[in-house]
Amino acid sequence: MREAWIVSVPTSMYGLGVDKRERLIESTRELLWERGYVGTSPKAIQERSGAGQGSMYHHFQGKSELALAAIGRDAEDLRARAEAEFAGPGTAIERITVYVRRERDILKGCPVGKLTQDPEVMADPELRKPVEEYFGWLTGRLAELFDEGRAAGELAPELDPLATATALVAMLQGGYVLARAAGSPDVFAKAVDGALGLLATKEN
Amino acid sequence: MREAWIVSVPTSMYGLGVDKRERLIESTRELLWERGYVGTSPKAIQERSGAGQGSMYHHFQGKSELALAAIGRDAEDLRARAEAEFAGPGTAIERITVYVRRERDILKGCPVGKLTQDPEVMADPELRKPVEEYFGWLTGRLAELFDEGRAAGELAPELDPLATATALVAMLQGGYVLARAAGSPDVFAKAVDGALGLLATKEN
DNA sequence: GTCTATACGGGGATAGAC
DNA sequence: GTCTATCCCCGTATAGAC
């Protein structure tokens, strides 16, 4: 039993209860990624998580509250992974390249970026907030790196760091779009090649 | 009566009938743009078009057939508008810039690009086909222009035309994503600035 | 061609028993 | 905490009358 080594906490917060709650959130993440918010039903979430109606409505008020938990985790995971790459070794441009070239689930798309195409996510300020914050953070962080790279002479001095960062993030998001349209991840790679080609300075 | 000046054609193809069919398609285009395919119901289409159940199922077999007609028009419209800009006056880079800077309904997004995020559109080969073809055409056409610009000495010779074109199209599609996430069209403009800034770096 | 009537399952949630 | 029963409206389509 998992409770065996857990001491003096309310039983209600541990054991199977937590697992169901956990599974509900994780199942919702998967479904939002695969089908979007409008395309995801409470019933589908229940089936995938193995929880029943009562369980789901015990832990969450409804579909949107569950989605909020799921989206929050998506954004936090992506942020943490990106930050690990940004904080790694190498020059600014090298770290950006590592981030951009990282392995991705191309045809599934970006779990957060996809949400911007969902009318009900965008219409609900609570759901839109984590999406907005994630992209705001990512763009700002990349702008810092471009600034750093420019100062170090790795980058053309006339480039605007924020505009360049925005273009790069947009290119990645659009890369998913094009790859899905083509039904092939190669198009994403092609877009990345194009972007890095533009970033490369003459000396390099 | 509109039939007054139409001679010797089956009545069934003209008059109110055509208008309903037309309105059904146009309403579907709007709804697909606003809510996606999974988020659009036949009922909503009927209400917006002013047609009843019987009318809709007389002209189309069902939702997907209607969507196919709507998506086909979307793609053709976008293609025609882009081609008009590509075939305009100016150098290759100038024509690309005109296209990229053209006024857009940023917060609504790209009516065709958005469809790539819809699970049911991507799962249906018939519906995905016009989406795939549109982006294939657009990328190829821009690659031709980049090639032309390179040959004319406007661009650095080391740029790969196809990769650059892919990156540019991706940047536009991603610009919509970021603008929607931020709730502001300015982000799209920022991404465009960044992309054109990078291209300027490669000008001779 | 268009309408109304009808069908059946699913979406999203509540109620109350265990 | 979790389950089953129940609710009501919507999604998607067919049938048949006008």
Coordinates of C-alpha atoms (C1' of nucleotides) in Angstrom, one line a residue:
Chain A
M1 CA 0.0 0.0 0.0
R2 CA 1.3 3.4 -0.8
E3 CA -0.1 4.9 2.4
A4 CA 2.2 2.8 4.4
W5 CA 5.1 5.3 4.4
I6 CA 3.0 8.4 4.5
V7 CA 2.6 9.8 7.9
S8 CA 0.0 12.1 9.5
V9 CA -1.7 13.6 6.4
P10 CA -5.5 13.6 5.8
T11 CA -6.3 10.2 4.2
S12 CA -8.6 12.0 1.8
M13 CA -5.6 13.6 0.1
Y14 CA -3.8 10.5 -0.6
G15 CA -4.3 7.0 -1.9
L16 CA -6.5 6.2 -4.8
G17 CA -8.1 9.6 -4.6
V18 CA -5.0 11.4 -5.7
D19 CA -4.4 8.9 -8.4
K20 CA -7.8 9.5 -10.0
R21 CA -7.4 13.2 -9.8
E22 CA -4.0 12.8 -11.3
R23 CA -5.2 10.5 -14.0
L24 CA -8.1 12.9 -14.8
I25 CA -5.6 15.8 -15.4
E26 CA -3.3 13.7 -17.4
S27 CA -6.1 12.3 -19.6
T28 CA -7.4 15.8 -20.1
R29 CA -3.9 16.9 -21.3
E30 CA -3.8 14.2 -23.8
L31 CA -7.2 14.8 -25.1
L32 CA -6.7 18.6 -25.3
W33 CA -3.6 17.9 -27.3
E34 CA -5.3 15.5 -29.6
R35 CA -8.7 17.0 -30.0
G36 CA -8.7 20.5 -28.6
Y37 CA -11.1 21.8 -26.0
V38 CA -14.3 21.9 -28.1
G39 CA -13.5 18.4 -29.3
T40 CA -13.0 17.0 -25.9
S41 CA -16.0 15.7 -23.8
P42 CA -16.2 14.9 -20.1
K43 CA -17.2 11.5 -21.1
A44 CA -14.1 10.9 -23.1
I45 CA -12.0 12.2 -20.2
Q46 CA -13.7 9.8 -17.9
E47 CA -13.2 6.8 -20.2
R48 CA -9.5 7.5 -20.7
S49 CA -8.8 8.2 -17.1
G50 CA -10.8 5.3 -15.8
A51 CA -12.8 7.6 -13.5
G52 CA -16.5 7.7 -13.4
Q53 CA -18.8 10.7 -13.5
G54 CA -19.0 11.1 -9.8
S55 CA -15.3 11.0 -9.4
M56 CA -14.7 13.7 -12.0
Y57 CA -17.3 16.0 -10.7
H58 CA -16.0 15.4 -7.2
H59 CA -12.5 16.7 -8.0
F60 CA -13.5 19.4 -10.5
Q61 CA -16.4 21.6 -11.0
G62 CA -16.6 20.8 -14.7
K63 CA -14.8 20.6 -17.9
S64 CA -13.3 24.0 -17.9
E65 CA -11.8 23.7 -14.4
L66 CA -10.2 20.4 -15.5
A67 CA -8.9 22.0 -18.6
L68 CA -7.4 24.8 -16.6
A69 CA -5.4 22.3 -14.5
A70 CA -4.3 20.5 -17.7
I71 CA -3.3 23.7 -19.5
G72 CA -1.3 24.9 -16.5
R73 CA 0.7 21.8 -16.5
D74 CA 1.4 21.9 -20.2
A75 CA 2.6 25.4 -20.0
E76 CA 4.8 24.8 -17.0
D77 CA 6.4 21.7 -18.5
L78 CA 7.2 23.5 -21.7
R79 CA 8.6 26.4 -19.8
A80 CA 10.8 24.3 -17.6
R81 CA 12.2 22.3 -20.5
A82 CA 13.0 25.4 -22.5
E83 CA 14.6 27.1 -19.6
A84 CA 16.8 24.1 -19.0
E85 CA 18.1 24.5 -22.6
F86 CA 18.4 28.2 -22.4
A87 CA 20.5 27.9 -19.2
G88 CA 22.8 25.2 -20.7
P89 CA 26.3 25.6 -21.9
G90 CA 27.5 27.3 -25.1
T91 CA 27.0 30.7 -26.7
A92 CA 23.6 32.3 -26.9
I93 CA 23.2 31.3 -30.5
E94 CA 24.3 27.8 -29.7
R95 CA 21.7 27.5 -26.9
I96 CA 19.0 28.9 -29.2
T97 CA 20.0 26.3 -31.8
V98 CA 19.8 23.5 -29.2
Y99 CA 16.3 24.6 -28.3
V100 CA 15.1 25.0 -31.9
R101 CA 16.5 21.7 -33.0
R102 CA 15.3 19.7 -30.0
E103 CA 13.3 16.6 -30.8
R104 CA 9.6 17.3 -31.0
D105 CA 6.3 15.5 -31.5
I106 CA 5.9 17.5 -34.7
L107 CA 2.7 16.0 -36.1
K108 CA 0.9 16.3 -32.8
G109 CA 1.8 20.0 -32.7
C110 CA 2.5 22.2 -29.7
P111 CA 0.1 21.4 -26.9
V112 CA -0.1 25.0 -25.9
G113 CA 0.0 26.7 -29.3
K114 CA -2.8 24.6 -30.6
L115 CA -5.1 26.0 -27.9
T116 CA -5.0 29.4 -29.6
Q117 CA -7.1 28.0 -32.4
D118 CA -9.8 26.8 -30.0
P119 CA -12.7 29.3 -29.9
E120 CA -13.8 28.4 -26.4
V121 CA -10.3 28.6 -24.9
M122 CA -9.7 32.0 -26.4
A123 CA -13.2 33.2 -25.2
D124 CA -12.5 32.3 -21.6
P125 CA -9.9 34.6 -19.9
E126 CA -9.0 32.0 -17.3
L127 CA -8.1 29.5 -19.9
R128 CA -6.3 31.9 -22.2
K129 CA -4.1 33.3 -19.5
P130 CA -1.6 30.5 -19.2
V131 CA -1.3 30.4 -23.0
E132 CA -0.6 34.1 -23.1
E133 CA 1.9 33.9 -20.3
Y134 CA 3.7 31.0 -21.8
F135 CA 4.3 32.7 -25.1
G136 CA 5.1 36.0 -23.4
W137 CA 7.7 34.3 -21.3
L138 CA 9.2 32.3 -24.2
T139 CA 9.5 35.3 -26.5
G140 CA 11.0 37.5 -23.8
R141 CA 13.5 34.9 -22.8
L142 CA 14.6 34.4 -26.4
A143 CA 14.9 38.1 -26.8
E144 CA 17.3 38.2 -23.9
L145 CA 19.4 35.5 -25.6
F146 CA 19.4 37.4 -28.9
D147 CA 20.5 40.5 -27.0
E148 CA 23.3 38.6 -25.4
G149 CA 24.4 37.1 -28.7
R150 CA 24.4 40.5 -30.3
A151 CA 26.5 42.0 -27.6
A152 CA 28.9 39.1 -28.0
G153 CA 29.2 39.8 -31.7
E154 CA 27.5 36.5 -32.7
L155 CA 24.7 38.3 -34.4
A156 CA 24.2 41.2 -36.8
P157 CA 24.0 44.3 -34.6
E158 CA 21.1 45.8 -36.6
L159 CA 18.7 43.0 -35.6
D160 CA 16.0 43.9 -33.1
P161 CA 16.2 41.2 -30.4
L162 CA 12.5 41.2 -29.6
A163 CA 11.3 41.2 -33.2
T164 CA 13.8 38.4 -34.0
A165 CA 12.7 36.4 -31.1
T166 CA 9.0 36.8 -32.0
A167 CA 9.8 35.8 -35.6
L168 CA 11.6 32.7 -34.3
V169 CA 8.8 31.6 -32.0
A170 CA 6.3 32.2 -34.7
M171 CA 8.3 30.2 -37.2
L172 CA 8.3 27.2 -34.8
Q173 CA 4.5 27.4 -34.2
G174 CA 3.9 27.8 -38.0
G175 CA 6.3 24.9 -38.6
Y176 CA 3.8 22.7 -36.8
V177 CA 1.0 24.0 -38.9
L178 CA 2.8 23.3 -42.2
A179 CA 3.9 19.9 -41.1
R180 CA 0.4 18.9 -40.2
A181 CA -0.9 20.3 -43.5
A182 CA 1.7 18.3 -45.4
G183 CA 1.3 15.2 -43.2
S184 CA 5.1 15.1 -42.7
P185 CA 7.5 16.3 -40.0
D186 CA 10.1 17.1 -42.7
V187 CA 8.4 20.5 -43.4
F188 CA 9.1 21.6 -39.8
A189 CA 12.7 20.7 -40.2
K190 CA 12.8 22.7 -43.5
A191 CA 11.4 25.7 -41.8
V192 CA 14.0 25.4 -39.0
D193 CA 16.7 25.2 -41.6
G194 CA 15.4 28.3 -43.3
A195 CA 15.3 30.2 -40.0
L196 CA 18.8 29.2 -38.9
G197 CA 20.1 30.0 -42.4
L198 CA 18.7 33.5 -42.0
L199 CA 20.3 33.8 -38.5
A200 CA 23.7 32.7 -39.7
T201 CA 26.1 35.6 -40.2
K202 CA 28.4 35.8 -43.2
E203 CA 31.5 34.9 -41.3
N204 CA 29.9 31.6 -40.2
Chain B
M1 CA -37.3 37.8 -60.9
R2 CA -33.8 36.9 -61.7
E3 CA -35.0 34.2 -64.1
A4 CA -36.3 36.8 -66.4
W5 CA -33.0 37.2 -68.3
I6 CA -31.9 33.6 -68.0
V7 CA -32.8 31.5 -71.0
S8 CA -33.2 27.8 -71.4
V9 CA -31.6 26.4 -68.3
P10 CA -33.2 24.1 -65.8
T11 CA -35.2 26.2 -63.4
S12 CA -34.0 24.0 -60.5
M13 CA -30.5 25.4 -60.9
Y14 CA -31.4 29.1 -60.6
G15 CA -33.5 31.3 -58.5
L16 CA -33.8 30.9 -54.7
G17 CA -32.2 27.5 -54.9
V18 CA -28.9 28.8 -55.9
D19 CA -29.0 31.5 -53.3
K20 CA -29.6 29.0 -50.5
R21 CA -26.8 26.8 -51.7
E22 CA -24.6 29.8 -51.9
R23 CA -25.5 31.0 -48.5
L24 CA -25.0 27.6 -47.0
I25 CA -21.4 27.5 -48.3
E26 CA -20.6 31.0 -47.2
S27 CA -22.1 30.5 -43.8
T28 CA -20.0 27.3 -43.5
R29 CA -16.9 29.3 -44.4
E30 CA -17.6 31.8 -41.7
L31 CA -18.3 29.2 -39.1
L32 CA -15.2 27.0 -39.9
W33 CA -13.1 30.2 -39.6
E34 CA -14.7 31.1 -36.3
R35 CA -15.2 27.7 -34.6
G36 CA -13.4 25.1 -36.6
Y37 CA -14.9 21.9 -38.0
V38 CA -15.5 20.1 -34.7
G39 CA -17.0 23.3 -33.3
T40 CA -19.4 23.8 -36.2
S41 CA -22.8 22.1 -36.2
P42 CA -25.2 21.7 -39.1
K43 CA -27.8 23.5 -37.0
A44 CA -25.5 26.5 -36.7
I45 CA -24.9 26.5 -40.4
Q46 CA -28.6 26.4 -41.0
E47 CA -29.4 29.2 -38.7
R48 CA -26.7 31.5 -40.1
S49 CA -27.6 30.8 -43.7
G50 CA -31.3 31.0 -43.2
A51 CA -31.8 27.6 -44.7
G52 CA -33.7 24.8 -43.1
Q53 CA -32.8 21.2 -42.5
G54 CA -34.4 20.0 -45.7
S55 CA -32.6 22.6 -47.8
M56 CA -29.2 21.8 -46.4
Y57 CA -29.6 18.1 -46.9
H58 CA -31.0 18.6 -50.3
H59 CA -27.9 20.4 -51.5
F60 CA -25.3 18.5 -49.5
Q61 CA -25.0 15.0 -48.2
G62 CA -23.9 16.3 -44.8
K63 CA -21.6 18.4 -42.8
S64 CA -18.4 17.1 -44.4
E65 CA -19.5 17.6 -48.0
L66 CA -20.4 21.2 -47.1
A67 CA -17.1 21.7 -45.4
L68 CA -15.3 20.5 -48.5
A69 CA -17.0 23.1 -50.6
A70 CA -16.2 25.8 -48.1
I71 CA -12.6 24.8 -47.6
G72 CA -12.1 24.7 -51.4
R73 CA -13.3 28.2 -51.7
D74 CA -11.1 29.4 -48.9
A75 CA -8.0 27.9 -50.4
E76 CA -8.8 29.2 -53.9
D77 CA -9.5 32.8 -52.6
L78 CA -6.2 32.9 -50.7
R79 CA -4.3 31.5 -53.7
A80 CA -5.7 34.0 -56.1
R81 CA -5.0 36.9 -53.8
A82 CA -1.5 35.9 -53.2
E83 CA -0.8 35.2 -56.9
A84 CA -2.0 38.7 -57.7
E85 CA 0.6 40.1 -55.3
F86 CA 3.3 37.8 -56.5
A87 CA 2.6 38.8 -60.1
G88 CA 2.7 42.5 -59.4
P89 CA 5.4 45.0 -60.1
G90 CA 8.7 45.4 -58.4
T91 CA 11.6 43.2 -57.6
A92 CA 11.1 39.7 -56.1
I93 CA 11.9 40.9 -52.6
E94 CA 9.5 43.8 -53.0
R95 CA 6.7 41.6 -54.1
I96 CA 7.3 39.3 -51.2
T97 CA 7.3 42.2 -48.9
V98 CA 4.0 43.4 -50.3
Y99 CA 2.5 40.0 -49.7
V100 CA 3.8 39.7 -46.2
R101 CA 2.7 43.2 -45.2
R102 CA -0.7 42.9 -46.7
E103 CA -3.6 43.7 -44.4
R104 CA -4.9 40.7 -42.6
D105 CA -7.6 39.7 -40.2
I106 CA -5.0 38.8 -37.7
L107 CA -7.0 37.8 -34.7
K108 CA -9.3 35.6 -36.7
G109 CA -6.3 33.8 -38.0
C110 CA -5.8 32.1 -41.4
P111 CA -9.0 30.4 -42.5
V112 CA -7.0 27.5 -44.0
G113 CA -4.1 27.3 -41.5
K114 CA -6.5 27.0 -38.7
L115 CA -7.9 23.8 -40.1
T116 CA -4.7 22.0 -39.5
Q117 CA -5.5 22.1 -35.8
D118 CA -8.8 20.4 -36.3
P119 CA -8.6 16.6 -35.7
E120 CA -11.5 15.7 -37.9
V121 CA -10.2 17.7 -40.9
M122 CA -6.8 16.1 -40.6
A123 CA -8.3 12.7 -40.3
D124 CA -10.3 13.0 -43.5
P125 CA -8.1 12.9 -46.6
E126 CA -10.7 14.7 -48.7
L127 CA -10.8 17.6 -46.3
R128 CA -7.1 17.7 -45.8
K129 CA -6.2 17.7 -49.4
P130 CA -7.0 21.3 -50.3
V131 CA -5.2 22.4 -47.2
E132 CA -2.1 20.5 -48.2
E133 CA -2.3 21.7 -51.7
Y134 CA -2.6 25.3 -50.7
F135 CA 0.4 25.4 -48.5
G136 CA 2.4 23.4 -51.0
W137 CA 1.6 25.9 -53.7
L138 CA 2.3 28.9 -51.5
T139 CA 5.6 27.6 -50.3
G140 CA 6.7 26.6 -53.8
R141 CA 5.7 29.9 -55.3
L142 CA 7.6 31.9 -52.7
A143 CA 10.6 29.6 -53.2
E144 CA 10.5 30.6 -56.9
L145 CA 10.5 34.3 -55.9
F146 CA 13.4 33.8 -53.5
D147 CA 15.3 32.0 -56.3
E148 CA 14.5 34.9 -58.7
G149 CA 15.7 37.4 -56.1
R150 CA 18.9 35.4 -55.5
A151 CA 19.6 35.2 -59.2
A152 CA 19.1 38.9 -59.6
G153 CA 21.6 39.5 -56.9
E154 CA 19.1 40.9 -54.4
L155 CA 19.8 38.1 -51.9
A156 CA 22.8 36.3 -50.4
P157 CA 23.6 33.3 -52.7
E158 CA 23.9 30.9 -49.7
L159 CA 20.3 31.1 -48.9
D160 CA 18.3 28.0 -49.7
P161 CA 15.1 29.3 -51.5
L162 CA 12.8 26.5 -50.4
A163 CA 14.0 26.5 -46.8
T164 CA 13.7 30.3 -46.7
A165 CA 10.2 30.2 -48.2
T166 CA 9.1 27.5 -45.8
A167 CA 10.4 29.5 -42.9
L168 CA 8.6 32.6 -44.1
V169 CA 5.2 30.9 -44.5
A170 CA 5.7 29.2 -41.1
M171 CA 6.4 32.6 -39.6
L172 CA 3.2 34.0 -40.9
Q173 CA 1.1 31.1 -39.7
G174 CA 2.8 31.2 -36.3
G175 CA 2.3 35.0 -36.2
Y176 CA -1.4 34.3 -36.1
V177 CA -0.9 31.9 -33.2
L178 CA 1.1 34.4 -31.2
A179 CA -1.3 37.2 -31.9
R180 CA -4.2 35.2 -30.7
A181 CA -2.3 34.1 -27.6
A182 CA -1.6 37.7 -26.8
G183 CA -5.0 38.9 -27.8
S184 CA -3.3 41.6 -30.0
P185 CA -2.5 41.9 -33.7
D186 CA 0.7 43.8 -32.8
V187 CA 2.6 40.5 -32.2
F188 CA 2.0 39.5 -35.7
A189 CA 3.5 42.7 -36.9
K190 CA 6.4 42.2 -34.6
A191 CA 7.1 38.8 -36.1
V192 CA 6.9 40.2 -39.6
D193 CA 9.4 42.9 -38.6
G194 CA 11.7 40.3 -37.3
A195 CA 11.5 38.2 -40.4
L196 CA 12.0 41.1 -42.8
G197 CA 14.9 42.2 -40.6
L198 CA 16.5 38.9 -41.0
L199 CA 16.0 39.0 -44.7
A200 CA 17.5 42.5 -44.9
T201 CA 20.6 41.1 -43.4
K202 CA 20.9 38.9 -46.4
E203 CA 20.4 41.6 -49.0
N204 CA 23.2 42.6 -51.2
Chain C
dG1 C1' -36.4 22.8 -53.3
dT2 C1' -38.0 23.6 -48.8
dC3 C1' -40.4 22.6 -44.7
dT4 C1' -41.7 20.1 -40.4
dA5 C1' -41.6 15.9 -37.8
dT6 C1' -39.0 12.5 -35.9
dA7 C1' -35.1 9.7 -34.3
dC8 C1' -31.1 8.4 -31.5
dG9 C1' -27.0 9.0 -29.4
dG10 C1' -23.9 12.3 -27.1
dG11 C1' -22.5 16.6 -24.4
dG12 C1' -22.5 18.4 -19.9
dA13 C1' -24.1 18.3 -15.6
dT14 C1' -26.9 17.1 -11.1
dA15 C1' -28.8 13.8 -7.4
dG16 C1' -28.4 10.6 -4.3
dA17 C1' -27.0 5.9 -2.9
dC18 C1' -22.9 3.4 -1.2
Chain D
dG1 C1' -14.6 9.4 -3.0
dT2 C1' -16.9 6.9 -6.3
dC3 C1' -20.8 4.9 -8.5
dT4 C1' -25.2 4.7 -11.1
dA5 C1' -29.4 7.0 -12.4
dT6 C1' -31.3 10.7 -14.4
dC7 C1' -31.9 15.2 -16.8
dC8 C1' -32.2 18.3 -20.8
dC9 C1' -30.6 20.0 -24.8
dC10 C1' -27.7 19.6 -28.9
dG11 C1' -25.5 17.1 -32.9
dT12 C1' -26.4 14.8 -37.0
dA13 C1' -29.3 12.7 -39.9
dT14 C1' -33.7 10.5 -42.2
dA15 C1' -38.7 10.6 -43.7
dG16 C1' -42.2 12.3 -45.9
dA17 C1' -45.4 16.2 -46.8
dC18 C1' -46.0 20.5 -49.5

